[in-house]
Amino acid sequence: MGSQGGFGQSKEFLDLVKSIGEARSKSEEDRIVLREIETLKRRINEPDIPKRKMKEYIIRLVYIEMLGHDASFGYIHAVKMTHDDSILLKRTGYLAVTLFLNEDHDLIILIVNTIQKDLKSDNYLVVCTALNACCKLINEETIPAVIQQVVELLGHPKEAVRKKAVMALHSFHQRSPSSVNHLISNFRKKLSDNDPGVMGATLFPLYDLITIDVNPHKDLVASFVNILKQVAERRLPKNYDYHQTPAPFIQIKLLKILALLGSGDKKSSEQMYTVIGDIMRKSDTASNIGNAILYECICCISSIQPSPKLLETAADAIANFLKSDSHNLKYMGIDTLGRLIRISPDIAEQHQIAVIDCLEDPDDTLKRKTFELLYKMTKSSNVEVIVDRMIDYMISINDNHYKTETASRCVELAEQFAPSNHWFIQTMNKVFQHAGDLVNPKVAHNLMRLIAEGFGEDDDMSDSQLRLSAVESYLKIVDEPKLPSAFLQVICWVLGEYGTADGKYSASYISGKLCDVAEAYSSDDVVKAYAVTALMKVYCFEKAAGRKASLLPECQSLLEVLSASHSSDLQQRAYEFQAILDLDANAIENIMPLDASCEDIEIDKSLSFLDNYVLKSLEQGAEPYIPESERSGTLNISKIRNHNAYEHPTHSLRFEAYEVPKPVVPTKIPSTVTYPTDIVPVTVIVSEPSYQPSVQPSWPLVPVSDAGSGSGSTELKLRLDGVQKKWGKPTYSSGASSSISNFESDRTTVNGATQINTLISKPREPRQSNVEVSEEKQKLAASLFGGKTSRSKKKQSGGAAGHSKVSRTTNHGEDKVQPAAVPVTVTTAVQPPPPDLLDLGEPAGDTSSYSSTVDPFKQLEGLVDLSQDVNATASATTSNGPDLMSLYSDADLNGSLNQNPNAMNGSVNPSKKTASLTKGPSLKDALDKDALVRQMGVNPTSQNPNLFSDLLG
Amino acid sequence: MIHFVLLISRQGKVRLTKWYSPYSQKERSKVIRELSGMILTRGPKLCNFVEWRGFKVVYKRYASLYFCMCINQEDNELEVLEIIHHYVEILDRYFGSVCELDLIFNFHKAYYILDEVLIAGELQESSKKTVARLVAAQDSLVEAAKEEAASISNIIAQATK
């Protein structure tokens, strides 16, 4: 189609492209590009460059920018080129500026004028080009300059222009919704445009508008349903078909819109049921695009008012997705399952084995999606298994973005569903240890508060047990290198508060650990502050209890270092500590009462204890205090700052951060007294480190606190009350027998699971019979889904049920052996990667499903590659002539289409000569191209033998 | 919506980039580096999707070339996979058995075609015929302009003789 007329550029540029193509390393590529940049900088500023030459320079700029280098020196020339009268140059100019400039670039203002002019052009192609540029370049400020013209173009006789005008308005709407709001009626009108392309384009802005507010568009439901029906019935022109499916992209967009419109609206939803049902029935599950529509239908069904019949169809479709060999479809299956379980929780039950297969799949994308599903279906009965799995996964990934997400999900689930506080603390420890810097600091404070407040207000025993277990776990962990800061803060605080509470650990032992922490993390001021305050508490508790308390030498030296610290906070803490050292036990007990972190501190806001002092001062002739409001001009800034927080809480603007609440002593004191010598205010500060300002008196973790109230902290219980019926049949009664043994089984599967994870990377063995799902997997399913074991028990005979019980009790021993079976069944699905030659873009699962369709492109898959690769590599060694000949001879020899499956099956058969000859002229084209390129001296090297291979081949 | 389109060769060389959302030059290089590291190493039978920074990247391999598109979480991956295929089919029609080399040397044409397929990060035309017609119209106009320019320069050459 007119593209074969050579490459139309100068030798110089072709050489550049060639040398980039042959560059063996990124640094070599960079060197070549930098040289090119130098050349262009020089050339482009020469006077009187012929326009054609300039056009080539601009394309070269595009090229170097595409390779990731800065071509900003030439932007202005690209802008100038848009002003040109010749459409040839104008088009190049517009292409370059749309690629170079983001919408906020300064040069855009220079283009707006040109765009305005071009939108008025008689030539519709110029208008199209200008509209393309509008979509990328017109920003919020410049929208008013062009919007009127664009709206007028909605009535242009050419459908291509109308379509682009709609899309331009759509992009304006995305940038500044208010600018387009008055045009809603225009969009609605365009919905009935007689060109399907324009109608299809109109769906984009309408979708956006409906996303923002559904209500004004409810009346369109009937129209959308009608359009969808027509599309599905193939009323659109044939050329909108895509692989025998009628206008699938329009169908998908319409389904998205209907999903929004029908959400929570019974009346609208009812209008859609028939058409959605029809589409699902008609959809071609063998093709990718058919499945895309199916997926969108399921999304729509899960969003609108549920219809039992449609839900059933959707569940069937999901089952097919999950059963498919294609990873893509499995992924979609997991996704849709996650959508549908919100409406009908039962449907996951039948897919549990498939879900677990996906969870253990080597494909990380699929795994991640499955974790998302698990996250959605977590409840009290399976939280332990799921969170354990998530933590294992979190530890295994490096991607910070997903580590953070997984960590926060773990925290969220643990806070919401924790079966016991002990488990909660253990889980939190793990999360902190591996992702501490990534979780929200609030979580750390919540954890501290949980330990401090305990869960049973009337049960001191379990509280202290909990604390002891926390202290023990932290003493174990604290020596590990490189703990995250947030976690260390928790550790220091807990050790300080409760380290010596039971008398199990001596004060000097705890102090030693704390000193170690302060030393090991000497660059972290916050951790040091926590450590010093903790040391102080340990010392105070010792002394208050009447024991002989002495400071360790390392503690002494730490204090000395800190009292000269650059951080005033650390200094203050160090000095406070030193001040405390001189006090007697009685005073200390008042300052640092044992286990008082939860008690409210009464603050004497009127500072009545100073009344005597004030009175005495007044008697001695000091000036009385004048309240701020009564003072005249003497008001100064610093005073405002001091008083603001307390005396003017409603002050409208504050520019400083809120300070930590401290009793502001000096307000009533005559100016001669600079700082109170009394120690009392200090106690208020030290008993609560200033890093916990976000701690509120109320306790948000309600489920946790009431969860544990009855049970001991070490004995874990599943909380099954009222939830187990959600999944599967209600066999898990909340009776006593289920709880503990059930947990046992959970535990072991988890152990097994971690082993599985490590085993997955091992070499794969031939697939075993997949009919029988391994027991291990069933157990995991049972712990995740709750209902499965009961189901399988029911299906099996009584004896089998008994057997399964036995296996449960013995599965501690089995663990070591069992996991080997699981990875086999899971991972053998992935065959060894085929050699390069056959490594095609299409996953095998897809092709197998495609093979039944009549798509000519798909059928060709794998045919050309083989032959051309052989040729290409051969050509590196042989001369040009014979190579070309061999290509021809290949063409003559060409194999039949039927060989496709063989080629696809991965059995490399080098003797097989295949070539494509479906499109008559195209082979000749390819040869011409090949010859042309070789003339220019581009030879496919062994580095990239595929350069010539047909992309669709 | 589609945030960007990337064409990367198996060796990690960039063949085409189109950004529909604003990314600075620095971010662009980082994105390409990150994604080529992720996508080129994936095995042949895995999903054609990767999750990345809260987005999803759908990719498909054709011979030695990877076509990647970055989309939002809530978008339909299978649809985007077909949009990629749609684009490749149009390229194939235009170039006649398109191969990587066509795109290397005619990258600007690949851009023009892409501009007819996608606009503002959305699929603007799902009819291959319509796209082909429009691109051909532009090409013929360009040819005409070329001839005109050639004739003018001929006239000038004649005149200055």
Short mmCIF file of C-alpha atoms in Angstrom, two decimals, chain B residues 1 5-6 13 15 24 28 31 40 45-46 53-54 60 66 69 84 86 92-93 98 112 123 126 130 138 155:
data_model
loop_
_atom_site.label_atom_id
_atom_site.label_comp_id
_atom_site.label_asym_id
_atom_site.label_seq_id
_atom_site.Cartn_x
_atom_site.Cartn_y
_atom_site.Cartn_z
CA MET B 1 -7.40 4.15 29.34
CA VAL B 5 2.41 2.02 24.26
CA LEU B 6 5.86 0.47 24.04
CA LYS B 13 15.82 -2.19 22.16
CA ARG B 15 11.24 0.40 18.67
CA SER B 24 9.08 13.13 32.11
CA ARG B 28 10.16 7.30 30.63
CA VAL B 31 9.64 2.83 32.94
CA LEU B 40 11.42 -9.90 28.46
CA LYS B 45 3.21 -19.68 28.67
CA LEU B 46 2.58 -17.26 31.45
CA ARG B 53 3.05 0.16 40.14
CA GLY B 54 -0.68 -0.20 40.54
CA LYS B 60 2.13 -9.68 23.45
CA TYR B 66 7.02 -7.16 22.23
CA MET B 69 0.33 -1.34 26.66
CA ILE B 84 -2.63 -4.81 20.25
CA HIS B 86 -5.76 -5.05 15.91
CA ASP B 92 0.52 -5.89 8.50
CA ARG B 93 -1.95 -4.66 5.95
CA VAL B 98 5.11 -6.44 8.47
CA TYR B 112 0.96 7.80 12.07
CA LEU B 123 -9.28 2.96 20.81
CA SER B 126 -12.19 -0.56 15.43
CA THR B 130 -11.54 2.75 7.91
CA GLN B 138 -2.86 10.83 4.00
CA ILE B 155 10.83 24.73 -12.49
#
